[in-house]
Amino acid sequence: AEVTGLTVSTQIVLGSFDHPGAARALHLQTTSQLMFSCGTSWVGCVILADRETGLQRRMLIDPYESNNGGDWLGMFSLTSIGQFFDAWVLDFMKYTGSSEGNPFKEFDALAMMCSSEDSIPVINPLVNSLTPELFETLCASWEIRAIARGVLEGVVFQMKKLVIDKGIDIDALAEI
């Protein structure tokens, strides 16, 4: 307390980085909980009964509560998905000729205009960059709003695939 100027009741946690820190702040406690941290990369965090399970699933492992006899935390990510998505949105809005305000708000507004009857293209922003040629090809078959929705769904579908690949039972999740 003398060195730091903090009170003796202040808890200091050493060696944690953002995702385990967020999991602790949200009180992730059970295997039926899944936390996503979405930014440049999308990171999923799950409670694991033991370290070996995480290693077998090729996850990054954090000791989490294991030092107190509790669980481990497993993490997995879609690296740089945020950058791929941002590039798609900016190029998409440029190709539509939009020059108003915030391109991300405009993109979201387009995607939200879709109805359940709309046909939505399957787009994986991790695989395909949006070129003028691809934009024209997409526009020949789908409405602009459907293309925007397809990009959003493409990001989510990639994360869902990764969750399943990591051996997480989506139907057993109670909280995301």
PDB file of C-alpha atoms in Angstrom:
ATOM      1  CA  ALA A   1       0.000   0.000   0.000  1.00  0.00           C
ATOM      2  CA  GLU A   2       2.855   2.400   0.766  1.00  0.00           C
ATOM      3  CA  VAL A   3       4.565   1.897  -2.611  1.00  0.00           C
ATOM      4  CA  THR A   4       1.407   2.110  -4.767  1.00  0.00           C
ATOM      5  CA  GLY A   5      -0.636   4.555  -2.741  1.00  0.00           C
ATOM      6  CA  LEU A   6      -3.571   2.134  -2.916  1.00  0.00           C
ATOM      7  CA  THR A   7      -5.523   0.957   0.081  1.00  0.00           C
ATOM      8  CA  VAL A   8      -4.706  -2.474   1.508  1.00  0.00           C
ATOM      9  CA  SER A   9      -8.148  -3.701   0.364  1.00  0.00           C
ATOM     10  CA  THR A  10      -7.401  -2.955  -3.320  1.00  0.00           C
ATOM     11  CA  GLN A  11      -7.028  -6.198  -5.297  1.00  0.00           C
ATOM     12  CA  ILE A  12      -4.285  -6.290  -7.886  1.00  0.00           C
ATOM     13  CA  VAL A  13      -4.417  -8.900 -10.642  1.00  0.00           C
ATOM     14  CA  LEU A  14      -1.095  -9.614 -12.293  1.00  0.00           C
ATOM     15  CA  GLY A  15      -0.652 -11.142 -15.715  1.00  0.00           C
ATOM     16  CA  SER A  16      -4.078 -10.786 -17.242  1.00  0.00           C
ATOM     17  CA  PHE A  17      -4.750  -9.372 -20.664  1.00  0.00           C
ATOM     18  CA  ASP A  18      -7.929  -7.947 -22.153  1.00  0.00           C
ATOM     19  CA  HIS A  19     -10.012 -11.037 -22.956  1.00  0.00           C
ATOM     20  CA  PRO A  20      -9.500 -12.919 -19.659  1.00  0.00           C
ATOM     21  CA  GLY A  21      -9.922  -9.577 -17.896  1.00  0.00           C
ATOM     22  CA  ALA A  22     -13.254  -9.050 -19.639  1.00  0.00           C
ATOM     23  CA  ALA A  23     -14.312 -12.625 -18.820  1.00  0.00           C
ATOM     24  CA  ARG A  24     -13.562 -11.961 -15.150  1.00  0.00           C
ATOM     25  CA  ALA A  25     -15.444  -8.664 -15.243  1.00  0.00           C
ATOM     26  CA  LEU A  26     -18.473 -10.404 -16.780  1.00  0.00           C
ATOM     27  CA  HIS A  27     -18.190 -13.241 -14.233  1.00  0.00           C
ATOM     28  CA  LEU A  28     -18.003 -16.046 -16.787  1.00  0.00           C
ATOM     29  CA  GLN A  29     -18.494 -19.102 -14.601  1.00  0.00           C
ATOM     30  CA  THR A  30     -20.068 -21.969 -16.551  1.00  0.00           C
ATOM     31  CA  THR A  31     -19.511 -23.906 -19.761  1.00  0.00           C
ATOM     32  CA  SER A  32     -22.946 -22.699 -20.927  1.00  0.00           C
ATOM     33  CA  GLN A  33     -21.590 -19.159 -21.300  1.00  0.00           C
ATOM     34  CA  LEU A  34     -19.733 -17.808 -24.325  1.00  0.00           C
ATOM     35  CA  MET A  35     -18.191 -14.348 -24.494  1.00  0.00           C
ATOM     36  CA  PHE A  36     -17.256 -12.562 -27.713  1.00  0.00           C
ATOM     37  CA  SER A  37     -14.871  -9.636 -27.838  1.00  0.00           C
ATOM     38  CA  CYS A  38     -15.280  -8.026 -31.253  1.00  0.00           C
ATOM     39  CA  GLY A  39     -12.753  -5.576 -32.603  1.00  0.00           C
ATOM     40  CA  THR A  40      -9.849  -5.990 -35.017  1.00  0.00           C
ATOM     41  CA  SER A  41     -10.120  -9.713 -34.279  1.00  0.00           C
ATOM     42  CA  TRP A  42     -13.190 -11.453 -32.925  1.00  0.00           C
ATOM     43  CA  VAL A  43     -12.251 -13.500 -29.875  1.00  0.00           C
ATOM     44  CA  GLY A  44     -14.442 -16.138 -28.271  1.00  0.00           C
ATOM     45  CA  CYS A  45     -13.922 -17.093 -24.618  1.00  0.00           C
ATOM     46  CA  VAL A  46     -15.325 -20.178 -22.908  1.00  0.00           C
ATOM     47  CA  ILE A  47     -14.981 -21.809 -19.521  1.00  0.00           C
ATOM     48  CA  LEU A  48     -13.124 -25.119 -19.584  1.00  0.00           C
ATOM     49  CA  ALA A  49     -13.027 -27.733 -16.865  1.00  0.00           C
ATOM     50  CA  ASP A  50      -9.346 -28.388 -17.497  1.00  0.00           C
ATOM     51  CA  ARG A  51      -6.335 -27.185 -19.453  1.00  0.00           C
ATOM     52  CA  GLU A  52      -6.094 -30.335 -21.580  1.00  0.00           C
ATOM     53  CA  THR A  53      -9.517 -29.744 -23.154  1.00  0.00           C
ATOM     54  CA  GLY A  54      -8.395 -26.350 -24.391  1.00  0.00           C
ATOM     55  CA  LEU A  55      -5.115 -27.695 -25.697  1.00  0.00           C
ATOM     56  CA  GLN A  56      -6.897 -30.509 -27.540  1.00  0.00           C
ATOM     57  CA  ARG A  57      -9.206 -27.938 -29.141  1.00  0.00           C
ATOM     58  CA  ARG A  58      -6.197 -25.789 -30.138  1.00  0.00           C
ATOM     59  CA  MET A  59      -7.258 -22.838 -27.996  1.00  0.00           C
ATOM     60  CA  LEU A  60      -5.192 -20.203 -26.266  1.00  0.00           C
ATOM     61  CA  ILE A  61      -5.402 -21.033 -22.561  1.00  0.00           C
ATOM     62  CA  ASP A  62      -5.637 -18.771 -19.512  1.00  0.00           C
ATOM     63  CA  PRO A  63      -5.401 -20.199 -15.967  1.00  0.00           C
ATOM     64  CA  TYR A  64      -8.493 -18.095 -15.069  1.00  0.00           C
ATOM     65  CA  GLU A  65      -9.696 -19.566 -11.716  1.00  0.00           C
ATOM     66  CA  SER A  66      -7.594 -22.748 -11.786  1.00  0.00           C
ATOM     67  CA  ASN A  67      -5.198 -21.441  -9.122  1.00  0.00           C
ATOM     68  CA  ASN A  68      -8.137 -21.500  -6.703  1.00  0.00           C
ATOM     69  CA  GLY A  69      -9.308 -24.961  -7.778  1.00  0.00           C
ATOM     70  CA  GLY A  70     -11.618 -23.531 -10.444  1.00  0.00           C
ATOM     71  CA  ASP A  71     -11.856 -23.587 -14.192  1.00  0.00           C
ATOM     72  CA  TRP A  72      -9.629 -22.603 -17.075  1.00  0.00           C
ATOM     73  CA  LEU A  73     -10.500 -20.154 -19.851  1.00  0.00           C
ATOM     74  CA  GLY A  74     -10.196 -21.119 -23.507  1.00  0.00           C
ATOM     75  CA  MET A  75      -9.878 -18.501 -26.251  1.00  0.00           C
ATOM     76  CA  PHE A  76     -10.090 -18.677 -30.034  1.00  0.00           C
ATOM     77  CA  SER A  77     -10.268 -15.989 -32.682  1.00  0.00           C
ATOM     78  CA  LEU A  78     -10.991 -14.875 -36.208  1.00  0.00           C
ATOM     79  CA  THR A  79      -7.834 -12.883 -36.696  1.00  0.00           C
ATOM     80  CA  SER A  80      -8.264  -9.483 -38.362  1.00  0.00           C
ATOM     81  CA  ILE A  81     -11.942 -10.056 -39.226  1.00  0.00           C
ATOM     82  CA  GLY A  82     -12.691  -6.471 -38.196  1.00  0.00           C
ATOM     83  CA  GLN A  83     -10.227  -5.134 -40.753  1.00  0.00           C
ATOM     84  CA  PHE A  84     -11.663  -7.340 -43.508  1.00  0.00           C
ATOM     85  CA  PHE A  85     -15.191  -6.249 -42.608  1.00  0.00           C
ATOM     86  CA  ASP A  86     -14.222  -2.551 -42.491  1.00  0.00           C
ATOM     87  CA  ALA A  87     -12.593  -2.814 -45.925  1.00  0.00           C
ATOM     88  CA  TRP A  88     -15.729  -4.460 -47.332  1.00  0.00           C
ATOM     89  CA  VAL A  89     -17.991  -1.753 -45.909  1.00  0.00           C
ATOM     90  CA  LEU A  90     -15.832   1.124 -47.124  1.00  0.00           C
ATOM     91  CA  ASP A  91     -15.436  -0.343 -50.624  1.00  0.00           C
ATOM     92  CA  PHE A  92     -19.101  -1.329 -50.800  1.00  0.00           C
ATOM     93  CA  MET A  93     -20.297   2.151 -49.896  1.00  0.00           C
ATOM     94  CA  LYS A  94     -17.803   3.698 -52.331  1.00  0.00           C
ATOM     95  CA  TYR A  95     -19.058   1.470 -55.181  1.00  0.00           C
ATOM     96  CA  THR A  96     -22.691   2.341 -54.412  1.00  0.00           C
ATOM     97  CA  GLY A  97     -21.766   5.992 -54.960  1.00  0.00           C
ATOM     98  CA  SER A  98     -22.603   6.927 -51.409  1.00  0.00           C
ATOM     99  CA  SER A  99     -20.765   9.930 -50.085  1.00  0.00           C
ATOM    100  CA  GLU A 100     -22.946  10.820 -47.143  1.00  0.00           C
ATOM    101  CA  GLY A 101     -21.924  10.789 -43.494  1.00  0.00           C
ATOM    102  CA  ASN A 102     -20.909   7.598 -41.791  1.00  0.00           C
ATOM    103  CA  PRO A 103     -20.482   4.666 -44.214  1.00  0.00           C
ATOM    104  CA  PHE A 104     -20.923   2.122 -41.407  1.00  0.00           C
ATOM    105  CA  LYS A 105     -24.292   3.568 -40.362  1.00  0.00           C
ATOM    106  CA  GLU A 106     -25.405   3.620 -43.988  1.00  0.00           C
ATOM    107  CA  PHE A 107     -24.266   0.025 -44.442  1.00  0.00           C
ATOM    108  CA  ASP A 108     -26.134  -1.078 -41.307  1.00  0.00           C
ATOM    109  CA  ALA A 109     -29.254   0.767 -42.463  1.00  0.00           C
ATOM    110  CA  LEU A 110     -29.124  -1.034 -45.817  1.00  0.00           C
ATOM    111  CA  ALA A 111     -28.730  -4.438 -44.162  1.00  0.00           C
ATOM    112  CA  MET A 112     -31.624  -3.724 -41.787  1.00  0.00           C
ATOM    113  CA  MET A 113     -33.916  -3.026 -44.756  1.00  0.00           C
ATOM    114  CA  CYS A 114     -33.910  -6.755 -45.600  1.00  0.00           C
ATOM    115  CA  SER A 115     -36.969  -8.816 -44.917  1.00  0.00           C
ATOM    116  CA  SER A 116     -37.233 -12.525 -44.234  1.00  0.00           C
ATOM    117  CA  GLU A 117     -38.353 -13.009 -47.863  1.00  0.00           C
ATOM    118  CA  ASP A 118     -35.187 -11.496 -49.337  1.00  0.00           C
ATOM    119  CA  SER A 119     -32.673 -13.756 -51.012  1.00  0.00           C
ATOM    120  CA  ILE A 120     -29.305 -13.203 -49.315  1.00  0.00           C
ATOM    121  CA  PRO A 121     -25.969 -14.038 -50.962  1.00  0.00           C
ATOM    122  CA  VAL A 122     -23.421 -16.084 -49.036  1.00  0.00           C
ATOM    123  CA  ILE A 123     -20.360 -13.849 -48.663  1.00  0.00           C
ATOM    124  CA  ASN A 124     -17.199 -14.623 -46.748  1.00  0.00           C
ATOM    125  CA  PRO A 125     -15.316 -11.339 -46.240  1.00  0.00           C
ATOM    126  CA  LEU A 126     -12.249 -13.306 -45.109  1.00  0.00           C
ATOM    127  CA  VAL A 127     -11.875 -14.954 -48.498  1.00  0.00           C
ATOM    128  CA  ASN A 128     -13.091 -12.438 -51.069  1.00  0.00           C
ATOM    129  CA  SER A 129     -12.010  -8.818 -51.264  1.00  0.00           C
ATOM    130  CA  LEU A 130     -14.635  -6.575 -52.794  1.00  0.00           C
ATOM    131  CA  THR A 131     -13.422  -5.543 -56.212  1.00  0.00           C
ATOM    132  CA  PRO A 132     -15.429  -3.469 -58.694  1.00  0.00           C
ATOM    133  CA  GLU A 133     -15.937  -6.662 -60.739  1.00  0.00           C
ATOM    134  CA  LEU A 134     -17.249  -8.636 -57.773  1.00  0.00           C
ATOM    135  CA  PHE A 135     -19.493  -5.718 -56.806  1.00  0.00           C
ATOM    136  CA  GLU A 136     -21.014  -5.673 -60.322  1.00  0.00           C
ATOM    137  CA  THR A 137     -21.473  -9.460 -60.279  1.00  0.00           C
ATOM    138  CA  LEU A 138     -23.239  -9.322 -56.920  1.00  0.00           C
ATOM    139  CA  CYS A 139     -25.437  -6.397 -57.999  1.00  0.00           C
ATOM    140  CA  ALA A 140     -26.526  -8.321 -61.092  1.00  0.00           C
ATOM    141  CA  SER A 141     -28.117 -10.997 -58.896  1.00  0.00           C
ATOM    142  CA  TRP A 142     -29.038  -9.365 -55.585  1.00  0.00           C
ATOM    143  CA  GLU A 143     -30.465  -6.179 -54.162  1.00  0.00           C
ATOM    144  CA  ILE A 144     -27.944  -3.805 -52.541  1.00  0.00           C
ATOM    145  CA  ARG A 145     -29.575  -4.319 -49.134  1.00  0.00           C
ATOM    146  CA  ALA A 146     -29.241  -8.106 -49.505  1.00  0.00           C
ATOM    147  CA  ILE A 147     -25.542  -7.824 -50.317  1.00  0.00           C
ATOM    148  CA  ALA A 148     -24.987  -5.714 -47.192  1.00  0.00           C
ATOM    149  CA  ARG A 149     -26.888  -8.279 -45.135  1.00  0.00           C
ATOM    150  CA  GLY A 150     -24.854 -11.087 -46.724  1.00  0.00           C
ATOM    151  CA  VAL A 151     -21.592  -9.463 -45.618  1.00  0.00           C
ATOM    152  CA  LEU A 152     -22.850  -9.119 -42.027  1.00  0.00           C
ATOM    153  CA  GLU A 153     -24.112 -12.692 -41.986  1.00  0.00           C
ATOM    154  CA  GLY A 154     -20.851 -13.871 -43.542  1.00  0.00           C
ATOM    155  CA  VAL A 155     -18.881 -12.584 -40.570  1.00  0.00           C
ATOM    156  CA  VAL A 156     -21.269 -14.237 -38.124  1.00  0.00           C
ATOM    157  CA  PHE A 157     -21.291 -17.521 -40.043  1.00  0.00           C
ATOM    158  CA  GLN A 158     -17.481 -17.611 -39.965  1.00  0.00           C
ATOM    159  CA  MET A 159     -17.530 -17.137 -36.190  1.00  0.00           C
ATOM    160  CA  LYS A 160     -20.229 -19.792 -35.806  1.00  0.00           C
ATOM    161  CA  LYS A 161     -18.118 -22.210 -37.850  1.00  0.00           C
ATOM    162  CA  LEU A 162     -15.111 -21.512 -35.634  1.00  0.00           C
ATOM    163  CA  VAL A 163     -17.187 -22.070 -32.467  1.00  0.00           C
ATOM    164  CA  ILE A 164     -18.317 -25.448 -33.806  1.00  0.00           C
ATOM    165  CA  ASP A 165     -14.766 -26.322 -34.957  1.00  0.00           C
ATOM    166  CA  LYS A 166     -13.568 -25.683 -31.383  1.00  0.00           C
ATOM    167  CA  GLY A 167     -15.963 -28.341 -30.091  1.00  0.00           C
ATOM    168  CA  ILE A 168     -18.445 -25.978 -28.455  1.00  0.00           C
ATOM    169  CA  ASP A 169     -22.021 -27.235 -28.431  1.00  0.00           C
ATOM    170  CA  ILE A 170     -24.009 -24.203 -29.571  1.00  0.00           C
ATOM    171  CA  ASP A 171     -27.285 -25.763 -28.446  1.00  0.00           C
ATOM    172  CA  ALA A 172     -25.914 -26.076 -24.882  1.00  0.00           C
ATOM    173  CA  LEU A 173     -25.155 -22.352 -24.598  1.00  0.00           C
ATOM    174  CA  ALA A 174     -27.444 -20.396 -22.297  1.00  0.00           C
ATOM    175  CA  GLU A 175     -25.671 -17.024 -22.539  1.00  0.00           C
ATOM    176  CA  ILE A 176     -23.709 -15.359 -25.298  1.00  0.00           C
TER     177      ILE A 176
END
